[in-house]
PDB file of C-alpha atoms in Angstrom:
ATOM      1  CA  MET A   1      43.403 126.742 173.806  1.00 84.00           C
ATOM      2  CA  CYS A   2      42.513 129.468 171.281  1.00 92.00           C
ATOM      3  CA  ILE A   3      39.106 129.585 169.586  1.00 92.00           C
ATOM      4  CA  ARG A   4      40.522 128.362 166.269  1.00 94.00           C
ATOM      5  CA  ASP A   5      41.911 125.248 167.954  1.00 96.00           C
ATOM      6  CA  ARG A   6      38.598 124.566 169.718  1.00 97.00           C
ATOM      7  CA  ILE A   7      36.648 124.961 166.465  1.00 97.00           C
ATOM      8  CA  ARG A   8      39.197 122.779 164.665  1.00 97.00           C
ATOM      9  CA  ARG A   9      38.810 120.090 167.343  1.00 97.00           C
ATOM     10  CA  GLU A  10      35.020 120.118 166.854  1.00 98.00           C
ATOM     11  CA  HIS A  11      35.412 119.770 163.087  1.00 97.00           C
ATOM     12  CA  ARG A  12      37.725 116.805 163.540  1.00 97.00           C
ATOM     13  CA  GLY A  13      35.161 115.310 165.931  1.00 97.00           C
ATOM     14  CA  LEU A  14      32.553 115.476 163.157  1.00 97.00           C
ATOM     15  CA  LEU A  15      34.904 113.608 160.837  1.00 96.00           C
ATOM     16  CA  GLU A  16      35.602 110.965 163.500  1.00 97.00           C
ATOM     17  CA  GLN A  17      31.830 110.536 164.010  1.00 96.00           C
ATOM     18  CA  GLY A  18      31.395 110.037 160.259  1.00 95.00           C
ATOM     19  CA  VAL A  19      29.120 113.060 159.805  1.00 94.00           C
ATOM     20  CA  PRO A  20      28.733 113.242 156.013  1.00 93.00           C
ATOM     21  CA  SER A  21      28.999 116.322 153.835  1.00 92.00           C
ATOM     22  CA  ASP A  22      25.661 118.016 153.289  1.00 88.00           C
ATOM     23  CA  TYR A  23      26.823 119.324 149.920  1.00 78.00           C
ATOM     24  CA  SER A  24      26.290 116.963 147.050  1.00 67.00           C
ATOM     25  CA  THR A  25      26.610 117.195 143.318  1.00 55.00           C
ATOM     26  CA  GLN A  26      23.324 115.264 143.265  1.00 52.00           C
ATOM     27  CA  ASP A  27      21.503 118.181 144.990  1.00 51.00           C
ATOM     28  CA  SER A  28      18.628 119.047 142.648  1.00 50.00           C
ATOM     29  CA  THR A  29      18.237 122.506 144.249  1.00 52.00           C
ATOM     30  CA  ARG A  30      21.575 123.571 142.751  1.00 48.00           C
ATOM     31  CA  GLU A  31      20.565 124.088 139.157  1.00 51.00           C
ATOM     32  CA  GLY A  32      22.305 126.076 136.488  1.00 51.00           C
ATOM     33  CA  GLY A  33      25.500 124.112 136.306  1.00 48.00           C
ATOM     34  CA  GLU A  34      27.017 125.041 139.668  1.00 51.00           C
ATOM     35  CA  HIS A  35      28.516 121.571 140.005  1.00 53.00           C
ATOM     36  CA  LYS A  36      30.382 121.944 136.746  1.00 62.00           C
ATOM     37  CA  MET A  37      32.562 124.546 138.496  1.00 71.00           C
ATOM     38  CA  HIS A  38      34.154 121.950 140.744  1.00 73.00           C
ATOM     39  CA  SER A  39      37.080 119.742 139.961  1.00 84.00           C
ATOM     40  CA  GLY A  40      37.772 117.155 142.634  1.00 87.00           C
ATOM     41  CA  GLU A  41      35.923 117.157 145.942  1.00 89.00           C
ATOM     42  CA  TRP A  42      34.510 119.954 148.099  1.00 89.00           C
ATOM     43  CA  SER A  43      32.632 119.057 151.274  1.00 93.00           C
ATOM     44  CA  TRP A  44      30.443 121.096 153.633  1.00 92.00           C
ATOM     45  CA  ARG A  45      29.149 120.558 157.145  1.00 96.00           C
ATOM     46  CA  SER A  46      26.643 123.372 157.633  1.00 95.00           C
ATOM     47  CA  PHE A  47      25.604 125.512 160.598  1.00 95.00           C
ATOM     48  CA  VAL A  48      23.563 127.920 158.490  1.00 95.00           C
ATOM     49  CA  SER A  49      22.069 126.797 155.194  1.00 92.00           C
ATOM     50  CA  LYS A  50      20.106 129.247 153.047  1.00 90.00           C
ATOM     51  CA  GLY A  51      19.647 131.499 156.057  1.00 91.00           C
ATOM     52  CA  ARG A  52      18.439 128.857 158.505  1.00 91.00           C
ATOM     53  CA  THR A  53      20.350 127.498 161.462  1.00 92.00           C
ATOM     54  CA  VAL A  54      21.034 123.740 161.382  1.00 94.00           C
ATOM     55  CA  GLU A  55      20.290 122.864 165.022  1.00 93.00           C
ATOM     56  CA  LYS A  56      21.908 119.403 164.994  1.00 93.00           C
ATOM     57  CA  MET A  57      25.239 121.009 164.090  1.00 93.00           C
ATOM     58  CA  ALA A  58      24.922 123.574 166.868  1.00 91.00           C
ATOM     59  CA  THR A  59      24.416 120.666 169.269  1.00 94.00           C
ATOM     60  CA  LYS A  60      27.380 118.692 167.904  1.00 96.00           C
ATOM     61  CA  CYS A  61      29.710 121.740 167.846  1.00 97.00           C
ATOM     62  CA  PRO A  62      28.726 124.021 170.745  1.00 97.00           C
ATOM     63  CA  GLU A  63      31.929 126.074 170.751  1.00 96.00           C
ATOM     64  CA  THR A  64      31.649 126.772 167.038  1.00 97.00           C
ATOM     65  CA  ALA A  65      27.987 127.725 167.475  1.00 96.00           C
ATOM     66  CA  ASP A  66      28.897 129.965 170.421  1.00 95.00           C
ATOM     67  CA  PHE A  67      31.578 131.686 168.335  1.00 96.00           C
ATOM     68  CA  LEU A  68      29.150 132.329 165.468  1.00 96.00           C
ATOM     69  CA  ILE A  69      26.189 133.445 167.594  1.00 94.00           C
ATOM     70  CA  ASN A  70      27.985 135.356 170.352  1.00 94.00           C
ATOM     71  CA  THR A  71      31.274 136.549 168.842  1.00 94.00           C
ATOM     72  CA  VAL A  72      30.202 137.223 165.257  1.00 96.00           C
ATOM     73  CA  GLY A  73      26.810 138.061 166.766  1.00 93.00           C
ATOM     74  CA  ALA A  74      24.381 140.397 165.026  1.00 92.00           C
ATOM     75  CA  ASP A  75      26.667 140.624 161.988  1.00 94.00           C
ATOM     76  CA  LEU A  76      26.148 136.910 161.235  1.00 95.00           C
ATOM     77  CA  MET A  77      23.856 136.830 158.225  1.00 95.00           C
ATOM     78  CA  LEU A  78      20.657 134.872 158.847  1.00 93.00           C
ATOM     79  CA  GLY A  79      17.158 134.904 157.377  1.00 91.00           C
ATOM     80  CA  THR A  80      17.972 135.098 153.657  1.00 91.00           C
ATOM     81  CA  PRO A  81      18.563 132.377 151.079  1.00 90.00           C
ATOM     82  CA  PHE A  82      22.021 133.912 150.475  1.00 90.00           C
ATOM     83  CA  ALA A  83      23.296 133.224 154.031  1.00 94.00           C
ATOM     84  CA  PHE A  84      25.610 130.302 154.785  1.00 95.00           C
ATOM     85  CA  SER A  85      28.006 129.133 157.459  1.00 97.00           C
ATOM     86  CA  PHE A  86      29.795 125.804 157.216  1.00 97.00           C
ATOM     87  CA  PHE A  87      33.002 123.870 157.576  1.00 98.00           C
ATOM     88  CA  SER A  88      34.369 124.016 154.036  1.00 97.00           C
ATOM     89  CA  THR A  89      36.930 121.414 153.014  1.00 96.00           C
ATOM     90  CA  LEU A  90      38.588 121.770 149.644  1.00 96.00           C
ATOM     91  CA  HIS A  91      40.103 118.329 149.321  1.00 95.00           C
ATOM     92  CA  ALA A  92      43.563 117.555 147.988  1.00 96.00           C
ATOM     93  CA  GLY A  93      43.856 118.045 144.226  1.00 96.00           C
ATOM     94  CA  SER A  94      40.591 120.018 143.961  1.00 95.00           C
ATOM     95  CA  SER A  95      39.537 123.398 142.638  1.00 95.00           C
ATOM     96  CA  ILE A  96      36.504 125.623 142.243  1.00 93.00           C
ATOM     97  CA  ALA A  97      36.412 127.604 138.994  1.00 93.00           C
ATOM     98  CA  ALA A  98      35.861 131.349 138.785  1.00 94.00           C
ATOM     99  CA  HIS A  99      32.366 132.417 139.840  1.00 92.00           C
ATOM    100  CA  ALA A 100      30.589 135.262 141.657  1.00 94.00           C
ATOM    101  CA  ALA A 101      27.767 135.506 144.204  1.00 92.00           C
ATOM    102  CA  PRO A 102      24.340 136.665 142.997  1.00 89.00           C
ATOM    103  CA  CYS A 103      24.347 139.815 145.162  1.00 90.00           C
ATOM    104  CA  ASN A 104      26.525 141.939 147.425  1.00 92.00           C
ATOM    105  CA  LEU A 105      24.373 141.893 150.562  1.00 95.00           C
ATOM    106  CA  ARG A 106      27.121 140.005 152.380  1.00 96.00           C
ATOM    107  CA  LEU A 107      30.817 139.639 152.931  1.00 97.00           C
ATOM    108  CA  ARG A 108      32.237 136.145 153.206  1.00 97.00           C
ATOM    109  CA  VAL A 109      34.722 135.174 155.902  1.00 98.00           C
ATOM    110  CA  HIS A 110      37.124 132.212 155.889  1.00 98.00           C
ATOM    111  CA  LEU A 111      38.612 131.264 159.272  1.00 97.00           C
ATOM    112  CA  PRO A 112      41.389 128.829 158.260  1.00 97.00           C
ATOM    113  CA  LEU A 113      41.499 125.682 160.405  1.00 97.00           C
ATOM    114  CA  ASP A 114      43.727 123.302 158.441  1.00 96.00           C
ATOM    115  CA  CYS A 115      46.041 124.467 155.664  1.00 95.00           C
ATOM    116  CA  PRO A 116      48.495 122.489 153.563  1.00 94.00           C
ATOM    117  CA  GLU A 117      52.148 122.756 154.628  1.00 90.00           C
ATOM    118  CA  ASP A 118      53.075 124.011 151.144  1.00 89.00           C
ATOM    119  CA  LYS A 119      52.562 127.774 151.523  1.00 84.00           C
ATOM    120  CA  SER A 120      53.009 128.730 147.854  1.00 89.00           C
ATOM    121  CA  LEU A 121      50.077 130.435 146.139  1.00 90.00           C
ATOM    122  CA  GLU A 122      50.529 128.145 143.156  1.00 92.00           C
ATOM    123  CA  SER A 123      49.797 125.160 145.408  1.00 95.00           C
ATOM    124  CA  CYS A 124      46.861 126.363 147.491  1.00 96.00           C
ATOM    125  CA  GLY A 125      45.109 129.706 147.292  1.00 96.00           C
ATOM    126  CA  MET A 126      42.269 131.884 146.168  1.00 97.00           C
ATOM    127  CA  ARG A 127      41.850 134.693 143.696  1.00 97.00           C
ATOM    128  CA  VAL A 128      39.292 137.424 144.438  1.00 97.00           C
ATOM    129  CA  ASN A 129      39.012 139.812 141.502  1.00 96.00           C
ATOM    130  CA  ASP A 130      42.700 140.680 140.924  1.00 96.00           C
ATOM    131  CA  GLN A 131      43.938 139.830 144.441  1.00 96.00           C
ATOM    132  CA  LEU A 132      45.644 136.538 145.308  1.00 96.00           C
ATOM    133  CA  VAL A 133      45.063 135.165 148.803  1.00 95.00           C
ATOM    134  CA  ARG A 134      46.861 132.478 150.792  1.00 94.00           C
ATOM    135  CA  TRP A 135      45.249 130.987 153.893  1.00 95.00           C
ATOM    136  CA  GLU A 136      47.168 131.025 157.194  1.00 92.00           C
ATOM    137  CA  PRO A 137      45.798 128.987 160.115  1.00 90.00           C
ATOM    138  CA  GLY A 138      43.878 131.279 162.473  1.00 86.00           C
ATOM    139  CA  SER A 139      44.108 134.400 160.256  1.00 95.00           C
ATOM    140  CA  PRO A 140      40.629 135.243 158.931  1.00 96.00           C
ATOM    141  CA  VAL A 141      40.143 136.273 155.316  1.00 97.00           C
ATOM    142  CA  MET A 142      37.146 138.521 154.527  1.00 97.00           C
ATOM    143  CA  PHE A 143      36.088 139.270 150.967  1.00 97.00           C
ATOM    144  CA  ASP A 144      33.157 140.393 148.869  1.00 97.00           C
ATOM    145  CA  ASP A 145      32.199 137.245 147.002  1.00 96.00           C
ATOM    146  CA  SER A 146      30.110 139.222 144.509  1.00 96.00           C
ATOM    147  CA  TYR A 147      33.478 139.788 142.830  1.00 97.00           C
ATOM    148  CA  GLU A 148      34.693 136.930 140.665  1.00 97.00           C
ATOM    149  CA  HIS A 149      36.695 134.472 142.747  1.00 96.00           C
ATOM    150  CA  GLU A 150      38.168 130.976 142.473  1.00 96.00           C
ATOM    151  CA  THR A 151      40.054 128.552 144.721  1.00 97.00           C
ATOM    152  CA  TRP A 152      42.545 125.746 144.227  1.00 97.00           C
ATOM    153  CA  ASN A 153      44.285 123.120 146.300  1.00 97.00           C
ATOM    154  CA  ARG A 154      46.936 121.375 144.236  1.00 96.00           C
ATOM    155  CA  THR A 155      48.531 119.756 147.303  1.00 97.00           C
ATOM    156  CA  ALA A 156      48.209 116.248 148.726  1.00 96.00           C
ATOM    157  CA  THR A 157      46.387 117.450 151.896  1.00 96.00           C
ATOM    158  CA  ASP A 158      42.988 119.007 152.539  1.00 96.00           C
ATOM    159  CA  ARG A 159      42.340 122.685 153.264  1.00 97.00           C
ATOM    160  CA  THR A 160      39.530 123.397 155.771  1.00 97.00           C
ATOM    161  CA  VAL A 161      38.040 126.744 156.760  1.00 97.00           C
ATOM    162  CA  LEU A 162      35.049 127.778 158.829  1.00 98.00           C
ATOM    163  CA  LEU A 163      33.184 129.806 156.212  1.00 98.00           C
ATOM    164  CA  PHE A 164      30.514 132.265 157.340  1.00 97.00           C
ATOM    165  CA  ASP A 165      28.623 135.179 155.865  1.00 97.00           C
ATOM    166  CA  VAL A 166      28.245 138.551 157.551  1.00 97.00           C
ATOM    167  CA  TRP A 167      26.038 141.433 156.541  1.00 97.00           C
ATOM    168  CA  HIS A 168      27.674 143.923 154.205  1.00 96.00           C
ATOM    169  CA  PRO A 169      28.782 146.796 156.479  1.00 96.00           C
ATOM    170  CA  GLU A 170      27.230 149.425 154.206  1.00 96.00           C
ATOM    171  CA  LEU A 171      23.727 148.101 154.964  1.00 96.00           C
ATOM    172  CA  THR A 172      21.893 149.786 157.829  1.00 96.00           C
ATOM    173  CA  THR A 173      20.025 147.791 160.481  1.00 95.00           C
ATOM    174  CA  GLN A 174      16.741 148.929 158.902  1.00 97.00           C
ATOM    175  CA  GLU A 175      17.884 147.696 155.481  1.00 96.00           C
ATOM    176  CA  ARG A 176      18.933 144.341 156.943  1.00 95.00           C
ATOM    177  CA  ASP A 177      15.536 143.975 158.633  1.00 94.00           C
ATOM    178  CA  ALA A 178      13.707 144.849 155.394  1.00 94.00           C
ATOM    179  CA  ILE A 179      15.731 142.258 153.455  1.00 93.00           C
ATOM    180  CA  VAL A 180      14.933 139.544 156.012  1.00 93.00           C
ATOM    181  CA  ARG A 181      11.200 140.484 155.938  1.00 92.00           C
ATOM    182  CA  MET A 182      11.255 140.329 152.146  1.00 89.00           C
ATOM    183  CA  PHE A 183      12.380 136.684 152.280  1.00 87.00           C
ATOM    184  CA  ALA A 184      10.263 135.699 155.308  1.00 83.00           C
ATOM    185  CA  ASN A 185       7.011 135.285 153.377  1.00 67.00           C
ATOM    186  CA  PRO A 186       7.754 134.323 149.793  1.00 58.00           C
ATOM    187  CA  PRO A 187       4.835 134.747 147.382  1.00 57.00           C
ATOM    188  CA  PRO A 188       3.052 131.585 146.294  1.00 56.00           C
ATOM    189  CA  PRO A 189       4.419 129.909 143.134  1.00 50.00           C
TER     190      PRO A 189
END
């Protein structure tokens, strides 16, 4: 069984166990109208949230955790509030309006797990800057999310990817370390 199928099986196990989304439009830490960008439903089940590993998810999904820690390895972005890794489900009939990340310290990767049968870009896809992207199960998509991007799923089935952030390849190891140190001890309010 390939790694995508093993990760997909773990995600489905979370759904069968009733593990809820940890992304909520009621989240008071997401100010500035972020929730107004969404139409429909978008759910997350996080491994890394704001740079910190979510241990309970690593325990529930050991093969996914092993893939992120040992295969993605040192390139997996950790230690900054801009670092995330989660199962991302854009539910049927949902969209996320055009937006851009606050910085270009990272590249974002989508490892498609479940994609709608309808393969047309009009039905389910993503725009990054002026490029249109269609997800194919098992074929990773890497992009710089500091460019304006948007997603849509106009089908009757959900689209799920394992989303994870990696360090921008133009940053040196010393620069990465300095960025992590900068966020390690935030100044008092």
